[in-house]
Short mmCIF file of C-alpha atoms in Angstrom, two decimals:
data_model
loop_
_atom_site.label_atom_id
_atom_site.label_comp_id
_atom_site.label_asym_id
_atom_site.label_seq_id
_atom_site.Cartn_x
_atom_site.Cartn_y
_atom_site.Cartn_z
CA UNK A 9 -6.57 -17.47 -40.48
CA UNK A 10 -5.29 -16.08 -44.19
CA UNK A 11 -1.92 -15.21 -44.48
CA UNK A 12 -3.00 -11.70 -44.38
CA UNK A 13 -4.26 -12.12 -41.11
CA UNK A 14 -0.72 -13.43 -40.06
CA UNK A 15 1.14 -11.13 -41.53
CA UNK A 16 -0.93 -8.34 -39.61
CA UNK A 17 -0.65 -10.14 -36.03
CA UNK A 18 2.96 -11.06 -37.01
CA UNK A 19 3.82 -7.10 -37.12
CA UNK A 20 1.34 -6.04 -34.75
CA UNK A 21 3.79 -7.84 -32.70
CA UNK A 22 7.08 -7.03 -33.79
CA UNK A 23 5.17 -3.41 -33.11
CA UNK A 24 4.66 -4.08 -29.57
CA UNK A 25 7.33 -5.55 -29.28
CA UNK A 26 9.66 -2.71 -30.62
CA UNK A 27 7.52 0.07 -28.92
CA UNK A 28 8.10 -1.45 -25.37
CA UNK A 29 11.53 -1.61 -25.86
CA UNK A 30 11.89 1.80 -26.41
CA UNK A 31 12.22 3.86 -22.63
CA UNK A 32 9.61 5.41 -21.38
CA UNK A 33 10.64 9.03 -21.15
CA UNK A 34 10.99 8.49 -25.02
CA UNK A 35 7.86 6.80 -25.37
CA UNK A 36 6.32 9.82 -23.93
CA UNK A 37 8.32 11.91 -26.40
CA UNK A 38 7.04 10.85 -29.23
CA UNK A 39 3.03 10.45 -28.15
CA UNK A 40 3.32 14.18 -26.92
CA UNK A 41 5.23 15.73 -29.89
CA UNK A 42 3.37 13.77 -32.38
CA UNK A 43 0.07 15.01 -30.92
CA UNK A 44 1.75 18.65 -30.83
CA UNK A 45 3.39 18.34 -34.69
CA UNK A 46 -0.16 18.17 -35.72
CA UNK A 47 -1.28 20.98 -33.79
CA UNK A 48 2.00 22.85 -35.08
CA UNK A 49 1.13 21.77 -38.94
CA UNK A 50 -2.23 23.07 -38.44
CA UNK A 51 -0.83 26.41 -37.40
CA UNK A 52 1.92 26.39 -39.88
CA UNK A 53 -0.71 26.08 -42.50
CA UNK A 54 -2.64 28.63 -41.72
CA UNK A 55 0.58 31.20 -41.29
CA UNK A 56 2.57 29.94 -44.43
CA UNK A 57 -0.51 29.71 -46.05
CA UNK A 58 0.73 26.31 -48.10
CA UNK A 59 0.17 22.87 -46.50
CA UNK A 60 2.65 21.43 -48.52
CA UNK A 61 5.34 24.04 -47.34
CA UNK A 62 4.09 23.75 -43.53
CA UNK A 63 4.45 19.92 -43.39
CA UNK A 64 8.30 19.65 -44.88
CA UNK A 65 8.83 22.16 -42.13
CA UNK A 66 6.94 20.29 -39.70
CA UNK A 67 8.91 17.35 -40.51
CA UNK A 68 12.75 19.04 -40.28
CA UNK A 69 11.39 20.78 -36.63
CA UNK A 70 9.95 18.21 -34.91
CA UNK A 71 12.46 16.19 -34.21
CA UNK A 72 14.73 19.56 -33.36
CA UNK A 73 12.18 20.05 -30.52
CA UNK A 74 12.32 16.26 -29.35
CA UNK A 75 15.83 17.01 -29.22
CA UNK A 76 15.72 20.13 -27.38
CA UNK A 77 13.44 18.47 -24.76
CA UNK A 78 15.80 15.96 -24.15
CA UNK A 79 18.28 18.46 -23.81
CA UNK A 80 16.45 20.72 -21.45
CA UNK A 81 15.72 17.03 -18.99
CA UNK A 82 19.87 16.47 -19.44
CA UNK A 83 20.38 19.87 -17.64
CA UNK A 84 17.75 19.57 -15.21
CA UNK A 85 19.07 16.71 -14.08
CA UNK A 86 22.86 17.98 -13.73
CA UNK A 87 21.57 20.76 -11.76
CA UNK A 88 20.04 18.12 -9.47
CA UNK A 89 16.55 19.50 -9.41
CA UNK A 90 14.59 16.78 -8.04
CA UNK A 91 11.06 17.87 -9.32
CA UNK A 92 9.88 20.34 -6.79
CA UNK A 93 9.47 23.60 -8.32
CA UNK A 94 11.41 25.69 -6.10
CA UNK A 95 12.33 29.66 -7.17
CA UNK A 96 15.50 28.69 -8.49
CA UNK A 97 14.03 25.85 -10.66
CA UNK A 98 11.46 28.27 -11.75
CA UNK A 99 14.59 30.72 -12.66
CA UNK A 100 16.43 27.69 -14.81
CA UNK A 101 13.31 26.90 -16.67
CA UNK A 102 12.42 30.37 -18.01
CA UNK A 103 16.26 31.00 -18.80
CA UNK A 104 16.42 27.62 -20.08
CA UNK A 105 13.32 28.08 -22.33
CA UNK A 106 14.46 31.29 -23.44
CA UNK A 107 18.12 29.99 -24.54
CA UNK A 108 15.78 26.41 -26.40
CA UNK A 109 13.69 29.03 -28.43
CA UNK A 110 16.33 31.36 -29.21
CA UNK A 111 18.22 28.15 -30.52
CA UNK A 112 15.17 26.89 -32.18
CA UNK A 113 14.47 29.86 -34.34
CA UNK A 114 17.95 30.71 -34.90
CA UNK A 115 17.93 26.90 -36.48
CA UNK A 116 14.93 27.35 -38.43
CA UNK A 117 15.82 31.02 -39.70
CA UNK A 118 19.46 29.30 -40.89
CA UNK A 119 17.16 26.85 -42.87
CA UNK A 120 14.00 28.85 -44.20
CA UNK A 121 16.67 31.91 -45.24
CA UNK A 122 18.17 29.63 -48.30
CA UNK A 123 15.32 28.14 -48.95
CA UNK A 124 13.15 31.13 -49.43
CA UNK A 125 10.53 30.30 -46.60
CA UNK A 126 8.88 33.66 -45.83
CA UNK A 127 6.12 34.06 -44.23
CA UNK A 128 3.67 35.64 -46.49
CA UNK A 129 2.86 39.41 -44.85
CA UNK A 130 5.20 39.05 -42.41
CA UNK A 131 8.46 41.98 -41.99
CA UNK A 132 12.06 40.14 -40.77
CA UNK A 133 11.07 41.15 -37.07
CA UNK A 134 8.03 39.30 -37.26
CA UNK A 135 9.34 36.34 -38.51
CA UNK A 136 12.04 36.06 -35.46
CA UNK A 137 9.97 37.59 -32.32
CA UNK A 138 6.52 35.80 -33.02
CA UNK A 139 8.11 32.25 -33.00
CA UNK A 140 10.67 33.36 -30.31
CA UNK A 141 8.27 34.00 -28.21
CA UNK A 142 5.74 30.97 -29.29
CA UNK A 143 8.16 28.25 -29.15
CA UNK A 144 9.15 29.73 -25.54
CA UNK A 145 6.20 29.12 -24.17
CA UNK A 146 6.04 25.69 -25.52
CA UNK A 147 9.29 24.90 -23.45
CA UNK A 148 8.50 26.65 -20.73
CA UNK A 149 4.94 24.13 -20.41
CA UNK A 150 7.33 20.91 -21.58
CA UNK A 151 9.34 22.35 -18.45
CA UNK A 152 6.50 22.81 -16.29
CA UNK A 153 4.88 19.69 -16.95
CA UNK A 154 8.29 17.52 -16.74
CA UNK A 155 8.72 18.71 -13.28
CA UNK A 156 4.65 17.95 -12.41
CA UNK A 157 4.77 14.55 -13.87
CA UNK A 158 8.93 13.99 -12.33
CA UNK A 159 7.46 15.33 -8.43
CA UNK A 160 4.06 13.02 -9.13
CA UNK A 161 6.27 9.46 -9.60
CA UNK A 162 9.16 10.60 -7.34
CA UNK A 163 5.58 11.05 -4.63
CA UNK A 164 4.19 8.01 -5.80
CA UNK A 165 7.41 6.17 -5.58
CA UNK A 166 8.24 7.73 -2.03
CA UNK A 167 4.69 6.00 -0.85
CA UNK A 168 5.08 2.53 -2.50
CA UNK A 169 8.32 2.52 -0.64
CA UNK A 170 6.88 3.38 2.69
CA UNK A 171 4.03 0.98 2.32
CA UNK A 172 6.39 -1.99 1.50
CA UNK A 173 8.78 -1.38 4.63
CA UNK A 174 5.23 -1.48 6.83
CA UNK A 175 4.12 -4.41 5.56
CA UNK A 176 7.70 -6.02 5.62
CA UNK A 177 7.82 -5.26 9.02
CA UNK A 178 4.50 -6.38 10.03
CA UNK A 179 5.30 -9.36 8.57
CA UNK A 180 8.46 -9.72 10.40
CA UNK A 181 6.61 -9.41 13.65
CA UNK A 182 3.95 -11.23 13.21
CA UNK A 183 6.62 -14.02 12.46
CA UNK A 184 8.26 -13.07 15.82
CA UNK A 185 4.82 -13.61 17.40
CA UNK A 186 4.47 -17.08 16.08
CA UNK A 187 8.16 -18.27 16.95
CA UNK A 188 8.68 -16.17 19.93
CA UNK A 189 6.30 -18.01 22.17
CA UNK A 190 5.19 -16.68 25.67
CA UNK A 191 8.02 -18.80 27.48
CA UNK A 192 5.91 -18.42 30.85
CA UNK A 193 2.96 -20.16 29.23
CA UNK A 194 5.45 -22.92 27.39
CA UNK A 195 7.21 -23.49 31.08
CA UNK A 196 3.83 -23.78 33.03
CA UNK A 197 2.01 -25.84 30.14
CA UNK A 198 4.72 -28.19 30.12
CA UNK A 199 5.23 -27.70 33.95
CA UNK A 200 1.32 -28.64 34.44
CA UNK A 201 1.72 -31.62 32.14
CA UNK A 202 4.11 -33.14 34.17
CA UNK A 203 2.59 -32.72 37.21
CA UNK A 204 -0.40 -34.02 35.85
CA UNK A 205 0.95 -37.11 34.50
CA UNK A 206 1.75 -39.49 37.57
CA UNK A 207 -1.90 -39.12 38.98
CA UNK A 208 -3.92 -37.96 36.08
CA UNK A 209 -2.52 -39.12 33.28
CA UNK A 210 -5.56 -38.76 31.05
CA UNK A 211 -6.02 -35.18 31.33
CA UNK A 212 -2.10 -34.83 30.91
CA UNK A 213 -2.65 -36.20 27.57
CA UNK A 214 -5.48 -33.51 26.64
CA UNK A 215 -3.61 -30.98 27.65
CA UNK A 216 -0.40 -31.64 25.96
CA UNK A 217 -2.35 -32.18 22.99
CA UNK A 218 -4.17 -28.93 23.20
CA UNK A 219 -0.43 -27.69 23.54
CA UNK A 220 0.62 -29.88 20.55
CA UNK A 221 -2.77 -27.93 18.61
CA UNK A 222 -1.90 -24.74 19.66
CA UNK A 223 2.02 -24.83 18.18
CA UNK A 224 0.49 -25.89 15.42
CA UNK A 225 -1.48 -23.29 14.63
CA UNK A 226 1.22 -21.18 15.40
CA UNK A 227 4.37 -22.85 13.51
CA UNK A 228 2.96 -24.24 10.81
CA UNK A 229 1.16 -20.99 9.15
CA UNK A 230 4.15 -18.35 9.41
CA UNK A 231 3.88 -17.40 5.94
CA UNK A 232 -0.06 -17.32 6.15
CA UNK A 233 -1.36 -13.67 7.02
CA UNK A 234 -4.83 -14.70 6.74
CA UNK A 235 -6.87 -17.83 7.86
CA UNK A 236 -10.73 -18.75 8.19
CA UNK A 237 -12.32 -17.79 11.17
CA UNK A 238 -13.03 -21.46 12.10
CA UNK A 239 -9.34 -22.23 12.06
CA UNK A 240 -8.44 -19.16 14.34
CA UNK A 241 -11.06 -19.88 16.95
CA UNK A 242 -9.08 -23.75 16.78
CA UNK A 243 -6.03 -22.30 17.87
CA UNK A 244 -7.59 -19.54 20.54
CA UNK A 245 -9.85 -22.80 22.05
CA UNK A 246 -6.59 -25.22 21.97
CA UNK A 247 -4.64 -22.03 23.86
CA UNK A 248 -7.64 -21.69 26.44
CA UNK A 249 -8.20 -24.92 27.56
CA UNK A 250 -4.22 -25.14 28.28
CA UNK A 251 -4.82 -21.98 30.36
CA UNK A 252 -7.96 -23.78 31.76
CA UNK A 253 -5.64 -27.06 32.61
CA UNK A 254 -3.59 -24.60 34.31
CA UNK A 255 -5.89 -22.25 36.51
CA UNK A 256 -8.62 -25.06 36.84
CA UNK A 257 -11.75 -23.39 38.51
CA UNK A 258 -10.38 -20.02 39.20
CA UNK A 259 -10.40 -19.74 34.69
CA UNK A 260 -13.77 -20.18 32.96
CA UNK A 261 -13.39 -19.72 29.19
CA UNK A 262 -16.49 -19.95 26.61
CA UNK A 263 -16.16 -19.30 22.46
CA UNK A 264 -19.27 -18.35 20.57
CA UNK A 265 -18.64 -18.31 16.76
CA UNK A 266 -21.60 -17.46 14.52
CA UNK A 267 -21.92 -20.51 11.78
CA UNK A 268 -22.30 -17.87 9.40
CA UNK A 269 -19.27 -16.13 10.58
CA UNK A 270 -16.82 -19.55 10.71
CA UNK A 271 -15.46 -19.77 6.77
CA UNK A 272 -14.85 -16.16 6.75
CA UNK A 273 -11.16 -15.34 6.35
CA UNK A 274 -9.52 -13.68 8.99
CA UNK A 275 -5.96 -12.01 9.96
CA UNK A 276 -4.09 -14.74 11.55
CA UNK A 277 -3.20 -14.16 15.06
CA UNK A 278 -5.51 -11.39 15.30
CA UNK A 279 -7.00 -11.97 17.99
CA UNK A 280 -4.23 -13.52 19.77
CA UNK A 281 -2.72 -10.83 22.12
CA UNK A 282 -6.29 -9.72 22.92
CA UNK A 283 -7.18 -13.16 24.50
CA UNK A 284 -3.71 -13.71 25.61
CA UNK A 285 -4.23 -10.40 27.09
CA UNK A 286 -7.79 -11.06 28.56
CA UNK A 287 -6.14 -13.78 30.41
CA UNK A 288 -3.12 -12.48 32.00
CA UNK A 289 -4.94 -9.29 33.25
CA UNK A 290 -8.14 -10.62 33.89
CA UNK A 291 -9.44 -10.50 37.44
CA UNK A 292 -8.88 -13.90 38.98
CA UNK A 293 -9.29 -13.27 42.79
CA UNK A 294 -12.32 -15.72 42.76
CA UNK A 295 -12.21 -16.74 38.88
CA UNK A 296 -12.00 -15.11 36.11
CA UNK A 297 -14.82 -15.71 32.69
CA UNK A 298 -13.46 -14.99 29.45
CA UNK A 299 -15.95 -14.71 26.53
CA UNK A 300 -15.11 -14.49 22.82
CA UNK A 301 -17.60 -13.81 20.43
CA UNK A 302 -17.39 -13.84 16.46
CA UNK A 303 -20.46 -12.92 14.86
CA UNK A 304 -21.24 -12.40 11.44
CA UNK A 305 -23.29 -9.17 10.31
CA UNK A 306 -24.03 -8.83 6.42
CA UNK A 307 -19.93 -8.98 4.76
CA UNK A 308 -18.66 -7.80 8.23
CA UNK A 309 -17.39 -9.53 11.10
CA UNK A 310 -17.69 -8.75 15.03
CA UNK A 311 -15.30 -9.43 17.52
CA UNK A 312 -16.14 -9.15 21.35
CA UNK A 313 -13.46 -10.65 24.07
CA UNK A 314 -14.81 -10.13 27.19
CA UNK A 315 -13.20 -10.82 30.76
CA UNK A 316 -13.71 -10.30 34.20
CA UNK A 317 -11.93 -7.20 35.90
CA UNK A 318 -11.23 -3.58 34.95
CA UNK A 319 -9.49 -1.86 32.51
CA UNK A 320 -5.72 -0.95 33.05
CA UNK A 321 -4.28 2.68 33.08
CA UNK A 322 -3.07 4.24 29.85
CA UNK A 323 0.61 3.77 29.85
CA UNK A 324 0.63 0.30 32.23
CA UNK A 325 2.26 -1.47 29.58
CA UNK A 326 -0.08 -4.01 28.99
CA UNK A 327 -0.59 -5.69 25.98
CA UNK A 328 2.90 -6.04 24.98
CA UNK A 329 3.35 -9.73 24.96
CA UNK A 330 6.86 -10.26 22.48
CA UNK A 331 6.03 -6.44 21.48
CA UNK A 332 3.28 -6.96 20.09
CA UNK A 333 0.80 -4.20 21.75
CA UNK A 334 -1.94 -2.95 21.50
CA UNK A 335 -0.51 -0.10 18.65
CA UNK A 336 0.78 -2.85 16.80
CA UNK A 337 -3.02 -4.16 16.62
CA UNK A 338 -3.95 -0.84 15.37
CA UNK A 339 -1.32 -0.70 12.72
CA UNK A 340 -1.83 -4.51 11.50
CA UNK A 341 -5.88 -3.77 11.64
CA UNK A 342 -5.25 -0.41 9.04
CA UNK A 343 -2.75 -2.50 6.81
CA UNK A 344 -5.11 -5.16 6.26
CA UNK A 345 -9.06 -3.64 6.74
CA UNK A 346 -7.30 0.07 5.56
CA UNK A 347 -10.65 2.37 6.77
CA UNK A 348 -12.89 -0.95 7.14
CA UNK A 349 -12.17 -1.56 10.62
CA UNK A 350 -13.54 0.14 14.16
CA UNK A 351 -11.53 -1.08 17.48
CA UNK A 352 -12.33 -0.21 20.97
CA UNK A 353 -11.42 -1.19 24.29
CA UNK A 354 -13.45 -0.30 27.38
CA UNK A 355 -14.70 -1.15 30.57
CA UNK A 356 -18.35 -1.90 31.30
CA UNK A 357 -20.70 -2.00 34.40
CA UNK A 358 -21.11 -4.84 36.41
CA UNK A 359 -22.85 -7.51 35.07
CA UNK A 360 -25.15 -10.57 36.18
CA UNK A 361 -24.35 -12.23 39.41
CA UNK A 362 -21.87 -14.19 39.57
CA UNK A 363 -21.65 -17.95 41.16
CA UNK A 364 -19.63 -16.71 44.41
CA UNK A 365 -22.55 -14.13 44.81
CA UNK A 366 -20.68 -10.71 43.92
CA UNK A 367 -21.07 -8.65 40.69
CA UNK A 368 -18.07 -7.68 38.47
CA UNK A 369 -17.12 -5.16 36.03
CA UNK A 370 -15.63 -6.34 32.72
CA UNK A 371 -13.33 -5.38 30.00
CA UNK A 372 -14.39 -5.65 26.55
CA UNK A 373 -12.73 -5.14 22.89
CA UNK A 374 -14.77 -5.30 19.99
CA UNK A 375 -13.36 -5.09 16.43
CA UNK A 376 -15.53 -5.22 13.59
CA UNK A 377 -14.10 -5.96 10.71
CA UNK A 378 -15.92 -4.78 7.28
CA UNK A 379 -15.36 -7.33 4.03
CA UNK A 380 -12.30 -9.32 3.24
CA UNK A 381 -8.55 -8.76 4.74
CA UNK A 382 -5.94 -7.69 2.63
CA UNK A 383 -3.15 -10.13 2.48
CA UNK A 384 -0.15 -7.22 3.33
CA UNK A 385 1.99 -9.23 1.00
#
């Protein structure tokens, strides 16, 4: 590169440099009044009928006005007006305005006066009430606008706020899920281990390492909202087949995942309370069948966890497992799929025959899921 070239990046930078620095109310300052000292030298022109005489005026007013804009946001401020445009705000801005252009012209007439800046067919009166009102107006729209633009970020700000303190604590219970475990399942696991051990000591061993698999999953990831699909079916096949180890026949458990469906990311522990759920109030008065299937359709994913029994009455409490219920579901499924998610949970019609000869209704909840989880962090 020449040493031109150099020079130009060099103070390009310094530019950039310089220009951020600067805050941005100020920054906004200067872009709107520069845009507006053009329109105002166009005008001036026109009225003065001299450019050269409308741009040294141009050039002693403009900065007045960026100064009386500043002014007007000082004493907006002390009167603790907040942005909404309430009758009394609306009352300050139009006296306000008023007292800026009467100090404005009074300013300019000071200057123009020894310098012999008349306007050219214009009487004394003219020459005060026609700028008077004109620059008015102009304060009254800085006015107007200040408070749009003031109300727009305080809005903005208001929601980013709100958003964060979700997510924080959505994070914060899904971290209470995955410490806080279900003590009744840790006691029987471990309680059905060591019953297990003296005569079968080989299935012992499975199950506490389907125990050891399932912590695993559920320790080691805190700070990972979202996993594959393979790797959450893992964890929910690891929890079942403790549950299986437990119940023995009266539990039959199957997992379908679609191939297609099994690198797919996921929310982790999802599905969780739903399965966790499907187990605890399942019907089990001859056995209970829990099915969960993950299929893959197009970018989407659907869920189906299906088990044996019939649906509790609103307002039973179930689904709360460490507090996280059912709402909670909800709220984590429109934080990470926000409007790309359908839930439902309802009860069907018997189905097939089952092995002790009696037909069974069933409880089913389906998610689908449409394209990729938001991570919430």
């Amino acid at each position: 590169m020449s040493i031109f070239g150099d020079g130009i990046t060099t103070a390009q930078g310094r530019f950039r440099i310089w220009w951020y620095q600067i805050p941005v109310f100020w920054r906004v300052q200067l872009v709107v009044w520069g845009v507006f000292s053009l329109v105002d030298l166009a005008t001036r022109s026109i009225v003065y009928q001299s450019f050269t005489l409308a741009l040294t005026i141009t050039l002693v007013m403009e900065p007045l006005l960026m100064l009386v804009a500043a002014t007007l946001r000082a004493a907006f401020g002390r009167m603790g007006f907040d942005g909404r445009l309430s009758g009394l705000a609306f009352g300050c801005i139009l006296l306000l305005s008023a007292a800026s252009a009467v100090a404005v012209v009074s300013a300019m007439t000071l200057v123009r006066a020894p310098m012999g800046w008349n306007i050219p067919d214009w009487n004394s009166r003219q020459e005060v009430l026609a700028p008077l009102a004109y620059y008015m107006l102009i304060f009254a729209g800085w006015s107007l606008a200040y408070f749009w633009v003031k109300a727009e970020l305080g809005g903005r700000t208001d929601r980013q706020r709100a958003a964060l303190a979700e997510a924080e604590a959505l994070r914060a219970e899904l971290q209470q899920l995955r410490l806080q475990l279900d003590p009744h399942f840790l006691f029987n696991a471990l309680n059905g281990v060591a019953e297990e051990i003296p005569e079968h000591p080989a299935a012992a061993l499975a199950m506490l390492g389907d125990l050891s698999a399932y912590l695993r999953h559920s320790l080691a990831g805190v700070d990972k909202t979202v996993v594959s699909v393979a790797a959450e079916t893992e964890a929910l096949a690891a929890y079942l087949r403790v549950q299986e180890a437990r119940f023995g026949p009266r539990l039959h458990t199957a997992i379908e995942t679609d191939p297609a469906a099994a690198p797919r990311a996921i929310v982790s522990f999802l599905l969780q309370p739903l399965v966790e759920n499907a187990v605890k109030y399942g019907d089990r008065e001859s056995h209970l069948d829990v099915r969960v299937r993950i299929h893959a359709e197009g970018d989407n994913l659907r869920v189906q966890i299906q088990n044996s029994g019939t649906l509790a009455p609103a307002g039973t409490g179930a689904l709360t497992r460490t507090g996280i219920g059912l709402e909670n579901v909800r709220r984590r499924l429109a934080l990470h799929y926000p409007g790309r998610h359908h839930f439902s949970l309802r009860q069907e019609p018997a189905g097939p025959q089952t092995e002790d000869c009696t037909h069974r209704d069933v409880v089913v909840a389906e998610l689908l899921l449409e394209g990729e989880p938001c991570s919430g962090s």
